[in-house]
mmCIF file of C-alpha atoms and ligand atoms in Angstrom:
data_model
loop_
_atom_site.group_PDB
_atom_site.id
_atom_site.type_symbol
_atom_site.label_atom_id
_atom_site.label_comp_id
_atom_site.label_asym_id
_atom_site.label_seq_id
_atom_site.Cartn_x
_atom_site.Cartn_y
_atom_site.Cartn_z
ATOM 1 C CA MET W 11 -0.018 0.088 -0.119
ATOM 2 C CA THR W 12 1.090 3.417 -0.797
ATOM 3 C CA ILE W 13 1.463 5.730 2.169
ATOM 4 C CA ARG W 14 1.499 9.702 1.911
ATOM 5 C CA THR W 15 2.307 11.916 4.284
ATOM 6 C CA GLY W 16 1.084 15.796 4.997
ATOM 7 C CA GLY W 17 1.115 18.535 7.057
ATOM 8 C CA CYS W 18 0.328 22.414 8.111
ATOM 9 C CA LEU W 19 2.858 24.955 7.295
ATOM 10 C CA CYS W 20 4.573 25.229 10.613
ATOM 11 C CA GLY W 21 4.703 21.489 10.796
ATOM 12 C CA ALA W 22 3.206 20.979 14.403
ATOM 13 C CA ARG W 23 0.610 18.727 12.441
ATOM 14 C CA ARG W 24 1.460 15.739 10.142
ATOM 15 C CA TYR W 25 -0.357 13.221 8.917
ATOM 16 C CA GLU W 26 -0.614 9.949 6.760
ATOM 17 C CA VAL W 27 -2.892 8.669 4.041
ATOM 18 C CA GLU W 28 -2.639 5.229 2.947
ATOM 19 C CA GLY W 29 -3.828 3.625 -0.880
ATOM 20 C CA ASP W 30 -4.319 5.315 -3.745
ATOM 21 C CA PHE W 31 -7.207 7.646 -4.763
ATOM 22 C CA ASP W 32 -8.810 7.989 -7.936
ATOM 23 C CA GLY W 33 -9.232 11.665 -7.976
ATOM 24 C CA VAL W 34 -9.623 15.385 -5.882
ATOM 25 C CA TRP W 35 -13.012 16.825 -5.279
ATOM 26 C CA VAL W 36 -12.983 20.670 -5.555
ATOM 27 C CA CYS W 37 -16.202 22.498 -3.829
ATOM 28 C CA HIS W 38 -16.820 26.071 -5.206
ATOM 29 C CA CYS W 39 -19.821 26.762 -2.671
ATOM 30 C CA SER W 40 -20.154 30.118 -1.300
ATOM 31 C CA LEU W 41 -18.806 29.028 2.398
ATOM 32 C CA CYS W 42 -15.703 27.229 0.861
ATOM 33 C CA ARG W 43 -14.873 29.946 -1.177
ATOM 34 C CA LYS W 44 -15.005 31.848 1.941
ATOM 35 C CA ALA W 45 -13.137 29.580 4.277
ATOM 36 C CA THR W 46 -10.089 29.464 1.915
ATOM 37 C CA GLY W 47 -9.809 32.280 0.675
ATOM 38 C CA SER W 48 -9.503 30.911 -3.068
ATOM 39 C CA VAL W 49 -11.478 28.983 -5.674
ATOM 40 C CA GLY W 50 -12.930 26.856 -2.811
ATOM 41 C CA ASN W 51 -11.720 23.801 -1.181
ATOM 42 C CA ALA W 52 -9.768 21.108 -2.747
ATOM 43 C CA ILE W 53 -10.527 17.513 -0.744
ATOM 44 C CA LEU W 54 -9.455 14.177 -0.814
ATOM 45 C CA ILE W 55 -11.988 12.044 0.953
ATOM 46 C CA VAL W 56 -9.905 9.077 2.886
ATOM 47 C CA PRO W 57 -11.497 6.302 4.718
ATOM 48 C CA ARG W 58 -10.918 6.491 8.620
ATOM 49 C CA ALA W 59 -9.130 3.380 8.470
ATOM 50 C CA HIS W 60 -6.642 4.718 5.952
ATOM 51 C CA PHE W 61 -5.763 7.975 7.803
ATOM 52 C CA ARG W 62 -3.722 8.566 10.611
ATOM 53 C CA TRP W 63 -2.206 11.619 12.872
ATOM 54 C CA LEU W 64 1.552 11.710 13.024
ATOM 55 C CA ALA W 65 1.926 14.700 15.215
ATOM 56 C CA GLY W 66 -0.382 17.345 16.498
ATOM 57 C CA GLU W 67 -3.519 15.487 16.797
ATOM 58 C CA ASP W 68 -5.012 17.813 19.260
ATOM 59 C CA HIS W 69 -2.875 21.130 17.826
ATOM 60 C CA GLY W 70 -6.018 21.856 15.552
ATOM 61 C CA VAL W 71 -8.885 24.680 16.505
ATOM 62 C CA THR W 72 -12.389 23.748 14.752
ATOM 63 C CA PHE W 73 -14.868 26.779 13.746
ATOM 64 C CA ALA W 74 -18.031 25.543 13.903
ATOM 65 C CA LEU W 75 -19.792 27.850 11.317
ATOM 66 C CA ARG W 76 -22.632 26.225 10.731
ATOM 67 C CA GLN W 77 -23.987 23.160 11.877
ATOM 68 C CA SER W 78 -23.527 21.333 9.008
ATOM 69 C CA TYR W 79 -20.318 23.541 7.854
ATOM 70 C CA THR W 80 -17.037 22.917 10.200
ATOM 71 C CA ILE W 81 -13.272 24.062 9.312
ATOM 72 C CA THR W 82 -10.314 22.462 11.430
ATOM 73 C CA ARG W 83 -7.238 24.807 11.089
ATOM 74 C CA CYS W 84 -3.481 24.404 12.881
ATOM 75 C CA LYS W 85 -3.885 26.214 16.201
ATOM 76 C CA THR W 86 -0.280 27.865 14.938
ATOM 77 C CA CYS W 87 -0.088 28.436 11.637
ATOM 78 C CA GLY W 88 -3.963 28.365 10.920
ATOM 79 C CA THR W 89 -3.379 25.930 7.773
ATOM 80 C CA PRO W 90 -6.564 24.134 7.257
ATOM 81 C CA LEU W 91 -6.089 20.648 7.805
ATOM 82 C CA PRO W 92 -8.525 17.243 7.397
ATOM 83 C CA ALA W 93 -11.613 17.935 9.094
ATOM 84 C CA GLU W 94 -12.919 14.347 11.322
ATOM 85 C CA THR W 95 -16.379 15.389 11.513
ATOM 86 C CA ASP W 96 -17.533 12.420 9.275
ATOM 87 C CA GLU W 97 -17.846 8.846 10.754
ATOM 88 C CA LYS W 98 -16.898 7.236 7.630
ATOM 89 C CA ASN W 99 -14.530 9.556 6.137
ATOM 90 C CA VAL W 100 -11.946 12.279 6.628
ATOM 91 C CA TYR W 101 -11.672 15.006 4.033
ATOM 92 C CA VAL W 102 -8.205 16.175 3.726
ATOM 93 C CA THR W 103 -7.494 19.265 2.473
ATOM 94 C CA ALA W 104 -5.592 18.571 -0.915
ATOM 95 C CA GLY W 105 -2.875 21.128 -0.580
ATOM 96 C CA THR W 106 -1.790 19.810 2.858
ATOM 97 C CA LEU W 107 -0.105 16.431 0.918
ATOM 98 C CA ASP W 108 3.631 16.593 0.288
ATOM 99 C CA ASP W 109 3.669 13.983 -2.016
ATOM 100 C CA PRO W 110 2.315 13.134 -5.508
ATOM 101 C CA LEU W 111 -1.003 12.103 -5.703
ATOM 102 C CA GLY W 112 -0.663 10.472 -9.227
ATOM 103 C CA THR W 113 -3.945 11.490 -10.420
ATOM 104 C CA GLY W 114 -6.047 14.834 -10.985
ATOM 105 C CA ILE W 115 -9.141 16.847 -10.044
ATOM 106 C CA LYS W 116 -12.136 14.282 -10.300
ATOM 107 C CA THR W 117 -14.821 16.036 -9.451
ATOM 108 C CA HIS W 118 -16.100 20.053 -9.222
ATOM 109 C CA MET W 119 -18.922 20.537 -6.856
ATOM 110 C CA PHE W 120 -21.179 24.030 -6.512
ATOM 111 C CA CYS W 121 -20.139 24.958 -10.001
ATOM 112 C CA ALA W 122 -22.894 27.403 -10.448
ATOM 113 C CA SER W 123 -21.730 29.468 -6.934
ATOM 114 C CA ARG W 124 -18.064 29.708 -8.929
ATOM 115 C CA ALA W 125 -16.412 33.046 -8.717
ATOM 116 C CA ASP W 126 -17.136 34.720 -12.279
ATOM 117 C CA TRP W 127 -13.083 35.683 -12.237
ATOM 118 C CA ASP W 128 -12.760 31.605 -11.434
ATOM 119 C CA HIS W 129 -11.064 30.354 -14.823
ATOM 120 C CA ASP W 130 -8.325 30.914 -17.095
ATOM 121 C CA ARG W 131 -8.388 33.794 -19.399
ATOM 122 C CA SER W 132 -7.428 33.145 -22.800
ATOM 123 C CA ASP W 133 -4.096 34.922 -22.572
ATOM 124 C CA VAL W 134 -3.400 33.620 -19.373
ATOM 125 C CA ARG W 135 0.070 33.272 -18.143
ATOM 126 C CA TYR W 136 2.047 30.208 -16.565
ATOM 127 C CA PHE W 137 5.443 30.276 -14.401
ATOM 128 C CA ASP W 138 7.266 27.908 -13.235
ATOM 129 C CA GLU W 139 8.772 30.158 -10.002
ATOM 130 C CA ARG W 140 7.799 33.548 -9.366
ATOM 131 C CA SER W 141 6.232 36.109 -11.989
ATOM 132 C CA ASP W 142 8.720 38.907 -12.062
HETATM 133 ZN ZN1 ZN C 15 1.010 24.372 11.681
HETATM 134 ZN ZN1 ZN C 16 -18.261 23.787 -0.409
#
């Protein structure tokens, strides 16, 4: 089984996930846009048995924004980290993985709520590093 690790920006919270995944889910709903300050939340759905904390399990703070919507962040650096509110799965914030996933985005959800700038313009520019 493949093991991949991930963690927050400051390194206080570390985790590992086991197995292979068929893709990442991106939620573009208005809550995920606000909570991430970006296009939305990119999530890897991991069965609970395949997720383990390596460090800082108790170093998170959970914000219950609504009954059905919470986000958990590292207490020190604020990185949004795996959510464990579901009995079956852990919702891992895909950007916190250290290792390549070997797949791509499989599903975009709440596309009707996308920000109007959430697409590439025809003259979009790409830089391998900074843009200056
Ligand atoms: Zn941290
Ligand atoms: Zn959402």
